[in-house]
Short mmCIF file of C-alpha atoms and ligand atoms in Angstrom, two decimals:
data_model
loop_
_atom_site.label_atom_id
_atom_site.label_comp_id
_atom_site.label_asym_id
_atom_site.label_seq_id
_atom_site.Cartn_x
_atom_site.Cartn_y
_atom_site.Cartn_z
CA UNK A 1 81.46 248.67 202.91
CA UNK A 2 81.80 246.75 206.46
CA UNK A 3 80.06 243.77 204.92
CA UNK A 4 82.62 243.85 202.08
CA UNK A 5 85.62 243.87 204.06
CA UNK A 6 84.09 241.40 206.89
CA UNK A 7 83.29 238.99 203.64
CA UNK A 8 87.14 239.69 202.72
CA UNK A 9 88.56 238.53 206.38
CA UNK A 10 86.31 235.41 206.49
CA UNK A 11 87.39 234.49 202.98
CA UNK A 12 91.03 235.04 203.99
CA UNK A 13 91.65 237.69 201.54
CA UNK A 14 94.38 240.50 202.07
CA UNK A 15 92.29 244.16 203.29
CA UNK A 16 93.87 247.29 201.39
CA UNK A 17 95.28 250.79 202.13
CA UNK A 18 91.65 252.13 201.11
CA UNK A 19 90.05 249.31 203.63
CA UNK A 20 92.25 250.05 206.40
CA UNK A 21 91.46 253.67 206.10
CA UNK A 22 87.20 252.90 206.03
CA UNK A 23 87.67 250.62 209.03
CA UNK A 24 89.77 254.12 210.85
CA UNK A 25 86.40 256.18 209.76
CA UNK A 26 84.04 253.72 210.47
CA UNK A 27 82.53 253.93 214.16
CA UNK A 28 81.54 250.18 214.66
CA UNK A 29 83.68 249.58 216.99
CA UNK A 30 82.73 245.94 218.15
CA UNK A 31 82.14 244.62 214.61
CA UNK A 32 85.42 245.51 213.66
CA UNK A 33 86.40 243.85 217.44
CA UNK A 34 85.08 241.00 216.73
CA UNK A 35 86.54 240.62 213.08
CA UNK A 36 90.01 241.19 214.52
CA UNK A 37 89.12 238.72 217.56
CA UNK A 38 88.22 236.23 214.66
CA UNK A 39 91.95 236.57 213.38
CA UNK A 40 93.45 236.46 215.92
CA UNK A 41 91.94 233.36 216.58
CA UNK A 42 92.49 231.69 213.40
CA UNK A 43 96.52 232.92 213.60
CA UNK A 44 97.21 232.23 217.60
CA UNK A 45 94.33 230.63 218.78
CA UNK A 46 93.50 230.95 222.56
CA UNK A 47 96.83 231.58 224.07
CA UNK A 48 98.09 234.84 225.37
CA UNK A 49 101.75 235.31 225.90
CA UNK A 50 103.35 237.12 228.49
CA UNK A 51 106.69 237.53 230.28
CA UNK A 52 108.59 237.67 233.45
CA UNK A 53 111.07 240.48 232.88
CA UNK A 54 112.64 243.32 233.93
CA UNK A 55 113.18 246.62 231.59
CA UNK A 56 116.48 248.63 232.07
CA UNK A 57 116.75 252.05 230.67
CA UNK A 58 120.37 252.34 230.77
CA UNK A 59 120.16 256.22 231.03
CA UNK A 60 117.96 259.12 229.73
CA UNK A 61 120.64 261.73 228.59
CA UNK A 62 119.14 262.08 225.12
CA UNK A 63 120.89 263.99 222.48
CA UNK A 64 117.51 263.74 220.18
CA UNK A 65 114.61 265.29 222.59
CA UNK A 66 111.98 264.01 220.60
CA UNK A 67 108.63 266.04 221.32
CA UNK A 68 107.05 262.96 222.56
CA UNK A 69 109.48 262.09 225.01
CA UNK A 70 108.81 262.99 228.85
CA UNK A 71 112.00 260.51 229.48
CA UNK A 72 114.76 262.15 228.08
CA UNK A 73 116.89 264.85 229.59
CA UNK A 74 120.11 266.80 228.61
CA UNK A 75 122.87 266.27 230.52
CA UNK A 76 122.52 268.54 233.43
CA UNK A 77 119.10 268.14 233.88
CA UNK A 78 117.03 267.58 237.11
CA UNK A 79 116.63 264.19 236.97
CA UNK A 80 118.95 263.02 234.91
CA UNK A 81 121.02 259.99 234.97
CA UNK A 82 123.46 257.65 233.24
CA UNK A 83 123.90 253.70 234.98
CA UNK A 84 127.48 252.27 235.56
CA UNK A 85 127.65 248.68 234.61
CA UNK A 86 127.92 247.97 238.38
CA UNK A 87 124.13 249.65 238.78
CA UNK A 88 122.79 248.20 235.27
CA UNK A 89 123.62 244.48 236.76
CA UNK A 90 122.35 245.57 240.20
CA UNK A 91 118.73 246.23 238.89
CA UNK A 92 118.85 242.77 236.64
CA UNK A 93 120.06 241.07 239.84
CA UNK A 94 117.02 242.51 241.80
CA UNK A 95 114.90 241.15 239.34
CA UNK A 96 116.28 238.11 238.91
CA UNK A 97 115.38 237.21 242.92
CA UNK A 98 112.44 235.95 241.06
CA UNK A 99 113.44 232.73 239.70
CA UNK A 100 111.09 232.92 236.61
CA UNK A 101 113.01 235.63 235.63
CA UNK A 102 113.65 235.22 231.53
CA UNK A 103 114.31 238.46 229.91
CA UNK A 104 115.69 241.62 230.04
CA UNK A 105 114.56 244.70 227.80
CA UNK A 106 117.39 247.59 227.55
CA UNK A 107 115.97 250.80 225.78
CA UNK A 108 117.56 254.24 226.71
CA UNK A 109 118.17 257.55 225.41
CA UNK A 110 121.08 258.06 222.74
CA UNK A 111 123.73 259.71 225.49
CA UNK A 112 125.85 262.17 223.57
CA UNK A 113 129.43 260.74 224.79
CA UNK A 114 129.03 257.57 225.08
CA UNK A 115 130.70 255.56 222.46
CA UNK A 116 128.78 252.09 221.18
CA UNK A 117 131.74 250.04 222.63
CA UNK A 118 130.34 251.58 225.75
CA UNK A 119 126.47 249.68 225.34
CA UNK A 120 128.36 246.19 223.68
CA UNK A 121 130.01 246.25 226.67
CA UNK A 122 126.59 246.32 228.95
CA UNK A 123 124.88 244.11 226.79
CA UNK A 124 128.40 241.71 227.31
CA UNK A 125 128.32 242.30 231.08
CA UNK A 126 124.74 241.34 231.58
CA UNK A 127 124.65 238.25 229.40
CA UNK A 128 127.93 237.05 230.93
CA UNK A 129 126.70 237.62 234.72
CA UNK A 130 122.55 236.11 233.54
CA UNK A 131 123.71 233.84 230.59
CA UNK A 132 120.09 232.46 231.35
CA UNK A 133 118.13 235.51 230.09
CA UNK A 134 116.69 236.36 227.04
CA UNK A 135 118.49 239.67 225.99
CA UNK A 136 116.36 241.99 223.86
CA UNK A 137 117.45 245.46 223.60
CA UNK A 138 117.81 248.38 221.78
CA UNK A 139 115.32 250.32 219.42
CA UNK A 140 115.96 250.74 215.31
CA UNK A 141 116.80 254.34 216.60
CA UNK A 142 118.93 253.26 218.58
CA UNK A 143 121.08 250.74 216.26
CA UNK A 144 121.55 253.47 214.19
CA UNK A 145 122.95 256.26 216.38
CA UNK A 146 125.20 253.28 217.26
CA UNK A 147 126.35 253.29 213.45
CA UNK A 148 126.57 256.99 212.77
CA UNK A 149 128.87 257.26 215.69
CA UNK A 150 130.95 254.71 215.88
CA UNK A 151 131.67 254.88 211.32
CA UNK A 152 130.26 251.48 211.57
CA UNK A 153 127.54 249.83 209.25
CA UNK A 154 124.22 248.30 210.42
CA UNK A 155 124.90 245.41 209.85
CA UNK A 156 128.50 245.33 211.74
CA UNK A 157 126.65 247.12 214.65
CA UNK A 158 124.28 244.12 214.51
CA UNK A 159 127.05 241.63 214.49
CA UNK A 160 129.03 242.78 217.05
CA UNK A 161 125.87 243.32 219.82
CA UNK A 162 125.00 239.62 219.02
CA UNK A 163 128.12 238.40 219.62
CA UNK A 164 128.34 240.18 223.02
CA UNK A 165 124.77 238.43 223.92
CA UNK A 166 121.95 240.50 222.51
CA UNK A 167 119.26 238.08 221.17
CA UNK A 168 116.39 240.59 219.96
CA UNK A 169 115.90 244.03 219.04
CA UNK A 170 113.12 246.34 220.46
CA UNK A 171 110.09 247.70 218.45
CA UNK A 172 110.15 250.94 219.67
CA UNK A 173 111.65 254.36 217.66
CA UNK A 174 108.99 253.33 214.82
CA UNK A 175 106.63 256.07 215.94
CA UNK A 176 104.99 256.99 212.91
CA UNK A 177 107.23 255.27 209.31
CA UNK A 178 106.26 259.04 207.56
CA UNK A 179 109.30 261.81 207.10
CA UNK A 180 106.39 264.68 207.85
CA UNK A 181 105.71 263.53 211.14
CA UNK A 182 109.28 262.60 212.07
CA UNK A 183 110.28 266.07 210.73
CA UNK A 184 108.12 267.44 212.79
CA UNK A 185 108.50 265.38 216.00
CA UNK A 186 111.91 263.74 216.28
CA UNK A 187 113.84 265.46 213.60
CA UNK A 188 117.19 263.89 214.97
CA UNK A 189 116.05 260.71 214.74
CA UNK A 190 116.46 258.08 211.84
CA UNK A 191 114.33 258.80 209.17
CA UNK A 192 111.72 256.20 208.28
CA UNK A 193 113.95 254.48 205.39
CA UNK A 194 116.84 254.07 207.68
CA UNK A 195 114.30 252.39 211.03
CA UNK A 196 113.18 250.38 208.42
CA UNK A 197 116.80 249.37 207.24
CA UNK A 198 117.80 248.00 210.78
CA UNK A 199 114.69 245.69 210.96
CA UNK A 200 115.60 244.13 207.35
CA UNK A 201 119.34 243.66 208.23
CA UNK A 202 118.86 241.93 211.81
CA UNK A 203 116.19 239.86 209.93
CA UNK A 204 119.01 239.37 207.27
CA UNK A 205 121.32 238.16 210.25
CA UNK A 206 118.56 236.32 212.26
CA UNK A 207 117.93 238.29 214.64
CA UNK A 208 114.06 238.95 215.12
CA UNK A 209 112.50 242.77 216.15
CA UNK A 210 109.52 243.60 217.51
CA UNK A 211 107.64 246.60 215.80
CA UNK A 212 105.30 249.54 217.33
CA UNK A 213 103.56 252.48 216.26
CA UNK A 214 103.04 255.81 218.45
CA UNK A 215 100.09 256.97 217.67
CA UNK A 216 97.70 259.82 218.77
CA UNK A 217 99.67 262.78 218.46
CA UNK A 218 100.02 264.84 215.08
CA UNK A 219 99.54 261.78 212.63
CA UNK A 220 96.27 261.55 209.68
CA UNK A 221 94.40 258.13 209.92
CA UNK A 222 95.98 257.78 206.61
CA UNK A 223 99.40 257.82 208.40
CA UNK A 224 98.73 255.03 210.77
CA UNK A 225 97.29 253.20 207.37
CA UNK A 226 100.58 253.69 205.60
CA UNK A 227 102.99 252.62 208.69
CA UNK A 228 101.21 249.25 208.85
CA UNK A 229 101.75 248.19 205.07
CA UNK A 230 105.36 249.72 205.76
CA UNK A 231 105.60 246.81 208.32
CA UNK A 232 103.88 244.31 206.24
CA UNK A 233 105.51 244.87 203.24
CA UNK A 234 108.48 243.95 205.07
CA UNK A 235 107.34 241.32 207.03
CA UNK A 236 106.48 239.52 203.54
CA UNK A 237 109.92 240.24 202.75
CA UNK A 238 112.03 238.99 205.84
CA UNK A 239 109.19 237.37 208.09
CA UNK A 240 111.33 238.52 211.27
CA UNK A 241 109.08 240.48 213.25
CA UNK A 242 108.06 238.70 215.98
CA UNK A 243 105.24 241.34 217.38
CA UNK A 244 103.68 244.30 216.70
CA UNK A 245 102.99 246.91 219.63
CA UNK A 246 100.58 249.67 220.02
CA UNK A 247 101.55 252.69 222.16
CA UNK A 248 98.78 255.40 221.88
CA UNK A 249 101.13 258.71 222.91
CA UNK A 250 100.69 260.56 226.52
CA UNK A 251 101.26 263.73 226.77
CA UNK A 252 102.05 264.26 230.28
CA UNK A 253 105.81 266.77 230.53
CA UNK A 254 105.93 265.99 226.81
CA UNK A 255 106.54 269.69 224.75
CA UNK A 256 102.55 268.23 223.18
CA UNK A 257 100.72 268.35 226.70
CA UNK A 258 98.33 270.15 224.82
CA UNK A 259 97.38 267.20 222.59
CA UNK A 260 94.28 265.49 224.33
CA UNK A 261 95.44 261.63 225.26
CA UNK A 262 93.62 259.26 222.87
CA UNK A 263 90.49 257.26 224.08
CA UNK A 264 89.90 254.12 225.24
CA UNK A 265 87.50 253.83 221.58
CA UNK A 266 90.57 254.77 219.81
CA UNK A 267 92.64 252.05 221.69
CA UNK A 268 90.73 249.63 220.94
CA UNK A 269 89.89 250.50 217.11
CA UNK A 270 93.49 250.70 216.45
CA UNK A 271 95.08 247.68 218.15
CA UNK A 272 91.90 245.83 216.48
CA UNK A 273 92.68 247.96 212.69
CA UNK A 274 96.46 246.89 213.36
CA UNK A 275 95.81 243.04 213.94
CA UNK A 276 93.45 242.95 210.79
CA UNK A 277 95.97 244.97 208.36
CA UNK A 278 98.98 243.23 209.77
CA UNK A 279 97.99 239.50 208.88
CA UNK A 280 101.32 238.42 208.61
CA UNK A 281 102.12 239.62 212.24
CA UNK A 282 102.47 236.15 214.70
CA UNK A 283 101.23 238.18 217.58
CA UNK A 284 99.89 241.51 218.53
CA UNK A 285 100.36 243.39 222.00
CA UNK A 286 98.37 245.03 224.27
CA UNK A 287 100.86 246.76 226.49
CA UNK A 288 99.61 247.18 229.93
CA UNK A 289 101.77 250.09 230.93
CA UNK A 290 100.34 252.44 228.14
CA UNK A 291 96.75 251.27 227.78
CA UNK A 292 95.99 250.55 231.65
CA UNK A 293 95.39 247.02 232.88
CA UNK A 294 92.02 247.19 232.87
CA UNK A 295 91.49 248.31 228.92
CA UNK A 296 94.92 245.76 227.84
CA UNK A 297 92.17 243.24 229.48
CA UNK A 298 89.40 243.84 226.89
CA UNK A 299 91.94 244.25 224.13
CA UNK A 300 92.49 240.82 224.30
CA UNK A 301 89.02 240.80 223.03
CA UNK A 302 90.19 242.95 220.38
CA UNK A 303 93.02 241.56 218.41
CA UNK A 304 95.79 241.07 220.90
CA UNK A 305 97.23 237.74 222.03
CA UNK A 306 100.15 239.28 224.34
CA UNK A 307 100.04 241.56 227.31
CA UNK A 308 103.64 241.72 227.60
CA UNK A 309 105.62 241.46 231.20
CA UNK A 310 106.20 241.89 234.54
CA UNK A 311 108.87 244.53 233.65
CA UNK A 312 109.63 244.83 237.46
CA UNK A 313 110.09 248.99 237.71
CA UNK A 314 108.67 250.83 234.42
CA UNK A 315 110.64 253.98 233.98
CA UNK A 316 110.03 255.76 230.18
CA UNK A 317 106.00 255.87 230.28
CA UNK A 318 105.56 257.10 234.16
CA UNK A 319 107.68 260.10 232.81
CA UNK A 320 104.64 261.13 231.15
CA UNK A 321 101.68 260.50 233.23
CA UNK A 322 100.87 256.81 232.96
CA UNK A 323 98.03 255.57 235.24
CA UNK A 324 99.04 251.54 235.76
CA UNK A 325 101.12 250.13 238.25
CA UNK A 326 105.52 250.10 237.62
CA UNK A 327 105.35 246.23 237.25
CA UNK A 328 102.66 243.53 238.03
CA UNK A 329 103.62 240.05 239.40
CA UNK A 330 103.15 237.02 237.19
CA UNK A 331 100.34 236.05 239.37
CA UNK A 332 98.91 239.08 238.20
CA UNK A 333 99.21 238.49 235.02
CA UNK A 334 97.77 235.33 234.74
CA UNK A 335 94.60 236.13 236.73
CA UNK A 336 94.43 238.32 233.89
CA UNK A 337 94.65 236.76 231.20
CA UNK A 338 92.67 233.67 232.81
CA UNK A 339 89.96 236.10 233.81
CA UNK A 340 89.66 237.09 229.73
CA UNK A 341 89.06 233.70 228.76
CA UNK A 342 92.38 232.32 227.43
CA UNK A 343 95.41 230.30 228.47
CA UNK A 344 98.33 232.09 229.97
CA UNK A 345 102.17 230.84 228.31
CA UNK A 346 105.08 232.35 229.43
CA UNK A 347 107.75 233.24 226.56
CA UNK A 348 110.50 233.19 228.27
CA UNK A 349 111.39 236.72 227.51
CA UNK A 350 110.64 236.33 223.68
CA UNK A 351 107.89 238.37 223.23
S1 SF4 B 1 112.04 259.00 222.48
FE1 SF4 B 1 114.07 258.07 222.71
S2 SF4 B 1 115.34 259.18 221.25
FE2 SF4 B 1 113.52 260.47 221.59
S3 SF4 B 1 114.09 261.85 223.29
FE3 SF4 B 1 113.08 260.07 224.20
S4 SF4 B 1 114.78 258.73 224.76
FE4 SF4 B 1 115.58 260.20 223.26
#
C-alpha cells in the first residue's frame, strides 16, 4: 500500500481520506519523511522561512476555558491579567529595539467585558505607533466571539479590524474541525462550520489566515484525516491560507494532564502526513515553541519549510509545560536552519 501511494506522490496525483489514514497506521516513519521531504521540495524548494517578531497575548481572562488551555484564567484568578493599550505598545516597543523587527502576532483569551471596539482599538493603536509591522492577529475563534458580541457579521468584523491595521489572521482555534471533539473540549467555542466560515470570508476580503491543528489529545487518526481535507477543500476554494501549523497538545495545568504528551515519532509522522495531504498548502510549519528546537530541526527534514519566529517572550505554551526557550534570536534561527541544509529568508512577519 506504501508503494501505491509513494507511486501516487511521484506521479503528482491527489492522496485520499483512505491514504491519509494508511500513512497514520503505517509505522515507516522515514519513508513517509522522505516522501513529504520530496514535496516539499517540489512546492518550496530549499528555502525555510522564518520571522523576527514578537507575540502579544493581549490578556488571558477567558470566558471559554477550553480543556486544553493552561493559558486562560477567569477573572479573579492567580495569575490573571488584562494589558492597557499603554502596556500592549510597551511590549511591541521592547521588541522593536531590534531593528529587524517585522511582525506582531496578537492572540488572547475572549475577556468577558470587553467589547470588540475595545481590540480594533489595539490593533489601531499598534499599527498607528509601528505602521512598519506586519499585523497578524486574532484566531477564527476569536473573530467570531468578536461577532456574537458586538451583533456584527463576519465579514463587518473583518472589515473593520483591517481598516484599523490588521493584515492577517492567526491559525490557531482550529484544534480539531469535528463537533465531537469540540463538544467535548471547547464547547464554548465556534463550532467547526463557523472557524471554517471566518477563514472563507477574510479570504473573500483578501485577507490571508494561517491554519493549525491541535492534535494529541482525545482525537481518532481518522479525525486528524478529516480536518486536513476540511482545510484543503477550502484552500481549493479560496487559496488564502498562507500556512498550515502543527501543535501536538501539552498537557501540563491543562484539566487533560492525564493525557500522555505525544512523541517525537508522532511529531514527525504528522507534520510529514499534513504536508503530503495538504498539497495545496504554500508552506508548512514546524513551530519551535511546541515541538522543541531540536525536533522543529529534523522536521525540516520532514515536510516543513518554516520554523516560524523570534516571538521575543512566548506566553500561551509555557503555561503548559513547554521545554524550549521564550524566544530565540534571529541568529539563532538561522544557524538553524543553515545547520539543516537550507537557505534562511526572512518574511517579514508574513508567515
Ligand atoms: S484556548 Fe483560547 S479560547 Fe480556549 S481557554 Fe485558552 S485562551 Fe480561551
Amino acid at each position: 500500500m506504501l508503494e501505491r501511494i509513494e507511486r501516487k506522490i511521484f506521479g503528482g496525483e491527489r492522496l485520499t481520506r483512505e491514504d491519509g489514514e494508511f500513512l497514520f497506521a503505517c509505522n515507516e516513519l522515514t519513508r513517509i519523511g522522505a516522501l513529504a521531504d520530496h514535496v516539499r521540495k517540489k512546492i518550496c524548494g530549499d528555502e525555510v522561512l522564518y520571522n523576527v517578531n514578537c507575540h502579544v497575548n493581549l490578556t488571558n481572562i477567558c470566558a471559554a476555558r477550553c480543556k486544553f488551555c493552561a493559558f486562560g484564567r477567569g477573572g479573579g484568578d492567580r495569575g490573571s491579567y488584562a494589558m492597557t493599550i499603554d502596556e500592549a505598545l510597551k511590549l511591541v516597543g521592547e521588541a522593536a529595539g531590534n531593528p529587524n523587527l517585522s511582525g506582531v502576532h496578537i492572540v488572547s483569551g475572549l475577556h468577558p467585558t470587553w467589547t470588540f471596539e475595545h481590540y480594533v482599538e489595539f490593533v489601531a493603536a499598534i499599527h498607528e505607533k509601528f505602521p512598519a509591522l506586519h499585523v497578524k492577529g486574532f484566531t477564527g475563534v476569536e473573530i467570531q466571539h468578536f461577532a456574537t458580541i458586538s451583533g456584527l457579521s463576519v465579514e463587518e468584523i473583518l472589515r473593520r479590524l483591517k481598516a484599523a491595521g490588521l493584515q492577517a489572521i492567526a491559525g490557531g482555534g482550529a484544534e480539531i474541525l469535528s463537533d465531537r471533539v469540540r463538544n467535548e473540549l471547547c464547547p464554548k467555542k465556534c463550532t467547526a462550520d463557523e472557524w471554517l466560515n471566518v477563514a472563507r470570508t477574510a479570504h473573500r476580503l483578501g485577507i490571508p489566515t494561517n491554519a493549525s491543528m491541535l492534535y494529541g489529545h482525545i482525537e481518532t487518526h481518522a479525525e486528524r484525516v478529516d480536518h486536513l481535507l476540511k482545510l484543503r477543500d477550502l484552500q481549493d476554494e479560496t487559496g488564502g491560507f498562507r500556512t498550515f501549523i502543527c501543535f501536538p497538545f501539552l498537557p501540563k495545568n491543562t484539566a487533560l494532564e492525564h493525557i500522555r504528551q505525544t512523541s517525537m515519532w508522532d511529531d514527525l509522522k504528522t507534520l510529514a502526513i499534513s504536508r503530503l495531504m495538504l498539497d495545496n498548502f504554500p508552506n508548512i510549519k514546524a513551530y519551535w515553541v511546541m515541538l522543541t528546537v531540536p525536533v522543529a530541526q529534523v522536521a525540516l527534514s520532514f515536510g516543513a519549510n518554516d520554523i516560524d519566529g523570534t516571538i521575543h517572550r512566548e506566553n500561551i505554551l509555557h503555561e503548559a509545560g513547554a521545554t524550549s526557550p521564550r524566544s530565540l534570536t534571529e541568529d539563532e534561527i538561522i544557524r538553524i536552519i543553515r545547520e539543516a541544509g537550507r537557505i534562511p529568508r526572512s518574511t517579514g512577519g508574513r508567515s
